[in-house]
Amino acid sequence: MKIAENTVVGLTYELKVSKEADEIESAPFSVEIRDTEDPFYFLFGASDLPEKFEALLLGKVQGEDFSFVIPVAEAYGEIDEDLIVNLPKSQFSGENGFNPEMLEEGNFLPLMDEDGYPMQAKILKDLGEEILLDFNHPLVGFDLHFDGNIQEVREATKDELAHGHVHGAHGAHEEE
């Protein structure tokens, strides 16, 4: 079966990222590995992945290897300065479910937007009364280098199509 709209795809891959600065490309470094123990499953056409990622997988079949680079413009774009904000530290109190360790520089804070959707912000700096947060996607500003293998391609169930995502982390390998 080929990867197409409304199929569920299971992948293993290594994602490396690189950044271009002043015409110098940094050496790609690995940021995520999904192996056969923990393949990545998604509903084709309804993932939160860059469109280019899905476009490059379209028509591939189970067992096929893939290797491609998605340039920053077609990945998560450049850093949006408007998404870097100071917020009062008082918003991240124990009553709101936060603890001091969570507020260390470099950590990602699990947050919700106004509509209750999960989002995350990286803590750039502790400014005493305030913290400087970056709401940009963690892979913003990077070229994405994917090397992987198509582990599984199957029809999505009616339920998956209705909800727009894959049920069970392991798709067809779920224990009944």
PDB file of C-alpha atoms in Angstrom:
ATOM      1  CA  MET A   1       0.000   0.000   0.000  1.00  0.00           C
ATOM      2  CA  LYS A   2       1.255   3.472  -0.873  1.00  0.00           C
ATOM      3  CA  ILE A   3       1.283   6.471   1.423  1.00  0.00           C
ATOM      4  CA  ALA A   4      -1.692   8.647   0.500  1.00  0.00           C
ATOM      5  CA  GLU A   5      -4.391  10.835   2.053  1.00  0.00           C
ATOM      6  CA  ASN A   6      -6.183   8.998   4.890  1.00  0.00           C
ATOM      7  CA  THR A   7      -3.510   6.369   5.445  1.00  0.00           C
ATOM      8  CA  VAL A   8      -1.792   5.804   8.770  1.00  0.00           C
ATOM      9  CA  VAL A   9       1.979   5.811   8.420  1.00  0.00           C
ATOM     10  CA  GLY A  10       4.518   4.360  10.851  1.00  0.00           C
ATOM     11  CA  LEU A  11       8.098   5.586  10.456  1.00  0.00           C
ATOM     12  CA  THR A  12      11.470   5.104  12.005  1.00  0.00           C
ATOM     13  CA  TYR A  13      13.872   7.975  11.455  1.00  0.00           C
ATOM     14  CA  GLU A  14      16.734  10.050  12.676  1.00  0.00           C
ATOM     15  CA  LEU A  15      16.199  13.798  12.559  1.00  0.00           C
ATOM     16  CA  LYS A  16      19.249  16.009  12.376  1.00  0.00           C
ATOM     17  CA  VAL A  17      19.151  19.783  12.220  1.00  0.00           C
ATOM     18  CA  SER A  18      21.524  22.377  10.868  1.00  0.00           C
ATOM     19  CA  LYS A  19      21.532  26.138  10.777  1.00  0.00           C
ATOM     20  CA  GLU A  20      22.942  28.533   8.244  1.00  0.00           C
ATOM     21  CA  ALA A  21      24.645  31.547   9.726  1.00  0.00           C
ATOM     22  CA  ASP A  22      26.550  34.040   7.620  1.00  0.00           C
ATOM     23  CA  GLU A  23      26.771  31.593   4.699  1.00  0.00           C
ATOM     24  CA  ILE A  24      28.305  28.929   6.943  1.00  0.00           C
ATOM     25  CA  GLU A  25      26.232  25.777   7.324  1.00  0.00           C
ATOM     26  CA  SER A  26      26.603  24.162  10.755  1.00  0.00           C
ATOM     27  CA  ALA A  27      27.244  20.421  10.831  1.00  0.00           C
ATOM     28  CA  PRO A  28      23.893  18.644  11.273  1.00  0.00           C
ATOM     29  CA  PHE A  29      23.378  17.332  14.788  1.00  0.00           C
ATOM     30  CA  SER A  30      20.915  14.668  15.864  1.00  0.00           C
ATOM     31  CA  VAL A  31      17.873  15.868  17.825  1.00  0.00           C
ATOM     32  CA  GLU A  32      15.499  12.904  17.631  1.00  0.00           C
ATOM     33  CA  ILE A  33      15.640   9.196  16.876  1.00  0.00           C
ATOM     34  CA  ARG A  34      12.526   7.044  16.516  1.00  0.00           C
ATOM     35  CA  ASP A  35      13.518   3.365  16.242  1.00  0.00           C
ATOM     36  CA  THR A  36      11.572   0.129  15.756  1.00  0.00           C
ATOM     37  CA  GLU A  37      10.853   0.042  19.513  1.00  0.00           C
ATOM     38  CA  ASP A  38       9.024   3.363  19.235  1.00  0.00           C
ATOM     39  CA  PRO A  39       8.051   4.183  15.648  1.00  0.00           C
ATOM     40  CA  PHE A  40       6.364   7.492  14.879  1.00  0.00           C
ATOM     41  CA  TYR A  41       2.759   7.074  13.704  1.00  0.00           C
ATOM     42  CA  PHE A  42       0.679   9.779  12.070  1.00  0.00           C
ATOM     43  CA  LEU A  43      -2.457  10.200  10.000  1.00  0.00           C
ATOM     44  CA  PHE A  44      -1.349  11.381   6.564  1.00  0.00           C
ATOM     45  CA  GLY A  45      -2.900  14.740   5.714  1.00  0.00           C
ATOM     46  CA  ALA A  46      -3.635  15.550   9.361  1.00  0.00           C
ATOM     47  CA  SER A  47      -0.227  15.678  11.019  1.00  0.00           C
ATOM     48  CA  ASP A  48       1.298  18.794  12.566  1.00  0.00           C
ATOM     49  CA  LEU A  49       4.384  18.220  10.447  1.00  0.00           C
ATOM     50  CA  PRO A  50       5.564  20.658   7.791  1.00  0.00           C
ATOM     51  CA  GLU A  51       3.582  20.105   4.551  1.00  0.00           C
ATOM     52  CA  LYS A  52       6.851  19.444   2.739  1.00  0.00           C
ATOM     53  CA  PHE A  53       7.499  16.425   5.016  1.00  0.00           C
ATOM     54  CA  GLU A  54       4.245  14.782   3.940  1.00  0.00           C
ATOM     55  CA  ALA A  55       4.745  15.791   0.295  1.00  0.00           C
ATOM     56  CA  LEU A  56       8.141  14.055   0.219  1.00  0.00           C
ATOM     57  CA  LEU A  57       6.658  10.821   1.649  1.00  0.00           C
ATOM     58  CA  LEU A  58       3.647  10.714  -0.672  1.00  0.00           C
ATOM     59  CA  GLY A  59       3.501   7.497  -2.739  1.00  0.00           C
ATOM     60  CA  LYS A  60       6.219   5.660  -0.796  1.00  0.00           C
ATOM     61  CA  VAL A  61       5.528   2.089   0.332  1.00  0.00           C
ATOM     62  CA  GLN A  62       6.168  -0.031   3.418  1.00  0.00           C
ATOM     63  CA  GLY A  63       9.829  -1.042   3.691  1.00  0.00           C
ATOM     64  CA  GLU A  64      11.066   1.903   1.628  1.00  0.00           C
ATOM     65  CA  ASP A  65      13.927   4.056   2.948  1.00  0.00           C
ATOM     66  CA  PHE A  66      13.830   7.821   2.720  1.00  0.00           C
ATOM     67  CA  SER A  67      16.362  10.597   3.080  1.00  0.00           C
ATOM     68  CA  PHE A  68      15.692  14.265   2.483  1.00  0.00           C
ATOM     69  CA  VAL A  69      16.404  17.759   3.761  1.00  0.00           C
ATOM     70  CA  ILE A  70      13.639  20.288   4.366  1.00  0.00           C
ATOM     71  CA  PRO A  71      15.028  23.828   4.199  1.00  0.00           C
ATOM     72  CA  VAL A  72      14.071  26.217   6.985  1.00  0.00           C
ATOM     73  CA  ALA A  73      11.603  28.131   4.779  1.00  0.00           C
ATOM     74  CA  GLU A  74       9.582  24.938   4.198  1.00  0.00           C
ATOM     75  CA  ALA A  75      10.086  23.616   7.727  1.00  0.00           C
ATOM     76  CA  TYR A  76       9.216  25.821  10.724  1.00  0.00           C
ATOM     77  CA  GLY A  77      10.476  29.106   9.307  1.00  0.00           C
ATOM     78  CA  GLU A  78      12.635  31.736  10.938  1.00  0.00           C
ATOM     79  CA  ILE A  79      12.407  32.927  14.540  1.00  0.00           C
ATOM     80  CA  ASP A  80       9.444  35.230  15.165  1.00  0.00           C
ATOM     81  CA  GLU A  81      10.611  37.904  17.635  1.00  0.00           C
ATOM     82  CA  ASP A  82       6.967  38.556  18.604  1.00  0.00           C
ATOM     83  CA  LEU A  83       6.862  35.069  20.142  1.00  0.00           C
ATOM     84  CA  ILE A  84       9.621  35.939  22.625  1.00  0.00           C
ATOM     85  CA  VAL A  85       7.953  37.504  25.650  1.00  0.00           C
ATOM     86  CA  ASN A  86       8.510  38.457  29.290  1.00  0.00           C
ATOM     87  CA  LEU A  87       5.938  37.074  31.696  1.00  0.00           C
ATOM     88  CA  PRO A  88       5.657  37.662  35.442  1.00  0.00           C
ATOM     89  CA  LYS A  89       7.068  34.747  37.402  1.00  0.00           C
ATOM     90  CA  SER A  90       3.988  34.916  39.665  1.00  0.00           C
ATOM     91  CA  GLN A  91       1.984  33.281  36.822  1.00  0.00           C
ATOM     92  CA  PHE A  92       4.036  30.115  37.315  1.00  0.00           C
ATOM     93  CA  SER A  93       3.255  29.514  40.963  1.00  0.00           C
ATOM     94  CA  GLY A  94       2.724  26.253  42.810  1.00  0.00           C
ATOM     95  CA  GLU A  95      -1.050  26.866  42.747  1.00  0.00           C
ATOM     96  CA  ASN A  96      -0.877  26.774  38.964  1.00  0.00           C
ATOM     97  CA  GLY A  97       0.990  23.458  39.013  1.00  0.00           C
ATOM     98  CA  PHE A  98       4.531  24.743  38.540  1.00  0.00           C
ATOM     99  CA  ASN A  99       7.547  24.118  40.738  1.00  0.00           C
ATOM    100  CA  PRO A 100      10.859  26.038  40.910  1.00  0.00           C
ATOM    101  CA  GLU A 101      12.830  23.300  39.085  1.00  0.00           C
ATOM    102  CA  MET A 102      10.511  23.713  36.087  1.00  0.00           C
ATOM    103  CA  LEU A 103      11.500  27.374  35.842  1.00  0.00           C
ATOM    104  CA  GLU A 104      15.192  26.782  35.124  1.00  0.00           C
ATOM    105  CA  GLU A 105      16.713  28.344  32.003  1.00  0.00           C
ATOM    106  CA  GLY A 106      16.652  26.019  28.994  1.00  0.00           C
ATOM    107  CA  ASN A 107      13.587  24.075  30.170  1.00  0.00           C
ATOM    108  CA  PHE A 108      10.402  23.787  28.156  1.00  0.00           C
ATOM    109  CA  LEU A 109       7.248  24.749  30.052  1.00  0.00           C
ATOM    110  CA  PRO A 110       4.084  22.811  29.260  1.00  0.00           C
ATOM    111  CA  LEU A 111       1.395  25.465  28.791  1.00  0.00           C
ATOM    112  CA  MET A 112      -2.092  25.868  27.320  1.00  0.00           C
ATOM    113  CA  ASP A 113      -3.269  28.532  24.911  1.00  0.00           C
ATOM    114  CA  GLU A 114      -6.562  30.440  25.323  1.00  0.00           C
ATOM    115  CA  ASP A 115      -8.432  27.587  23.613  1.00  0.00           C
ATOM    116  CA  GLY A 116      -6.986  24.934  25.911  1.00  0.00           C
ATOM    117  CA  TYR A 117      -4.553  23.505  23.335  1.00  0.00           C
ATOM    118  CA  PRO A 118      -1.206  22.334  24.698  1.00  0.00           C
ATOM    119  CA  MET A 119       1.804  24.407  23.734  1.00  0.00           C
ATOM    120  CA  GLN A 120       5.280  24.833  25.080  1.00  0.00           C
ATOM    121  CA  ALA A 121       7.638  27.695  25.700  1.00  0.00           C
ATOM    122  CA  LYS A 122      11.376  27.549  26.216  1.00  0.00           C
ATOM    123  CA  ILE A 123      12.739  29.516  29.160  1.00  0.00           C
ATOM    124  CA  LEU A 124      15.474  31.765  27.767  1.00  0.00           C
ATOM    125  CA  LYS A 125      16.294  33.762  30.880  1.00  0.00           C
ATOM    126  CA  ASP A 126      15.292  34.176  34.496  1.00  0.00           C
ATOM    127  CA  LEU A 127      14.941  37.923  35.058  1.00  0.00           C
ATOM    128  CA  GLY A 128      14.063  37.794  38.741  1.00  0.00           C
ATOM    129  CA  GLU A 129      10.424  38.966  38.851  1.00  0.00           C
ATOM    130  CA  GLU A 130       9.899  37.900  35.233  1.00  0.00           C
ATOM    131  CA  ILE A 131      10.971  35.122  32.942  1.00  0.00           C
ATOM    132  CA  LEU A 132      11.803  35.487  29.259  1.00  0.00           C
ATOM    133  CA  LEU A 133       9.940  32.834  27.255  1.00  0.00           C
ATOM    134  CA  ASP A 134      10.262  31.738  23.640  1.00  0.00           C
ATOM    135  CA  PHE A 135       7.016  30.415  22.135  1.00  0.00           C
ATOM    136  CA  ASN A 136       8.621  29.639  18.754  1.00  0.00           C
ATOM    137  CA  HIS A 137       8.591  25.974  17.677  1.00  0.00           C
ATOM    138  CA  PRO A 138      11.790  24.321  19.029  1.00  0.00           C
ATOM    139  CA  LEU A 139      12.932  23.591  15.453  1.00  0.00           C
ATOM    140  CA  VAL A 140      12.393  27.123  14.150  1.00  0.00           C
ATOM    141  CA  GLY A 141      15.379  28.468  12.203  1.00  0.00           C
ATOM    142  CA  PHE A 142      16.735  25.005  11.338  1.00  0.00           C
ATOM    143  CA  ASP A 143      17.025  22.927   8.177  1.00  0.00           C
ATOM    144  CA  LEU A 144      15.625  19.455   8.927  1.00  0.00           C
ATOM    145  CA  HIS A 145      17.535  16.377   7.741  1.00  0.00           C
ATOM    146  CA  PHE A 146      15.450  13.172   7.821  1.00  0.00           C
ATOM    147  CA  ASP A 147      16.816   9.659   7.266  1.00  0.00           C
ATOM    148  CA  GLY A 148      14.435   6.807   7.883  1.00  0.00           C
ATOM    149  CA  ASN A 149      12.321   3.879   6.829  1.00  0.00           C
ATOM    150  CA  ILE A 150       8.602   3.377   6.211  1.00  0.00           C
ATOM    151  CA  GLN A 151       7.642   0.698   8.771  1.00  0.00           C
ATOM    152  CA  GLU A 152       3.932   0.487   8.067  1.00  0.00           C
ATOM    153  CA  VAL A 153       1.241   1.933   5.805  1.00  0.00           C
ATOM    154  CA  ARG A 154      -2.406   1.091   6.436  1.00  0.00           C
ATOM    155  CA  GLU A 155      -5.884   2.481   5.865  1.00  0.00           C
ATOM    156  CA  ALA A 156      -6.999   4.812   8.630  1.00  0.00           C
ATOM    157  CA  THR A 157     -10.046   3.624  10.582  1.00  0.00           C
ATOM    158  CA  LYS A 158     -13.285   5.652  10.518  1.00  0.00           C
ATOM    159  CA  ASP A 159     -12.580   6.589  14.120  1.00  0.00           C
ATOM    160  CA  GLU A 160      -9.094   7.890  13.295  1.00  0.00           C
ATOM    161  CA  LEU A 161     -10.434   9.910  10.371  1.00  0.00           C
ATOM    162  CA  ALA A 162     -13.195  11.379  12.553  1.00  0.00           C
ATOM    163  CA  HIS A 163     -10.716  12.434  15.247  1.00  0.00           C
ATOM    164  CA  GLY A 164      -7.903  13.415  12.889  1.00  0.00           C
ATOM    165  CA  HIS A 165      -5.213  11.420  14.671  1.00  0.00           C
ATOM    166  CA  VAL A 166      -3.938   7.895  15.268  1.00  0.00           C
ATOM    167  CA  HIS A 167      -5.284   5.944  18.249  1.00  0.00           C
ATOM    168  CA  GLY A 168      -2.775   4.122  20.408  1.00  0.00           C
ATOM    169  CA  ALA A 169       0.878   4.988  20.185  1.00  0.00           C
ATOM    170  CA  HIS A 170       1.694   1.850  18.259  1.00  0.00           C
ATOM    171  CA  GLY A 171      -1.056   1.758  15.670  1.00  0.00           C
ATOM    172  CA  ALA A 172      -1.629  -1.816  14.613  1.00  0.00           C
ATOM    173  CA  HIS A 173       0.719  -3.252  17.265  1.00  0.00           C
ATOM    174  CA  GLU A 174      -1.590  -2.323  20.112  1.00  0.00           C
ATOM    175  CA  GLU A 175      -2.446  -5.079  22.584  1.00  0.00           C
ATOM    176  CA  GLU A 176      -6.172  -5.903  22.625  1.00  0.00           C
TER     177      GLU A 176
END
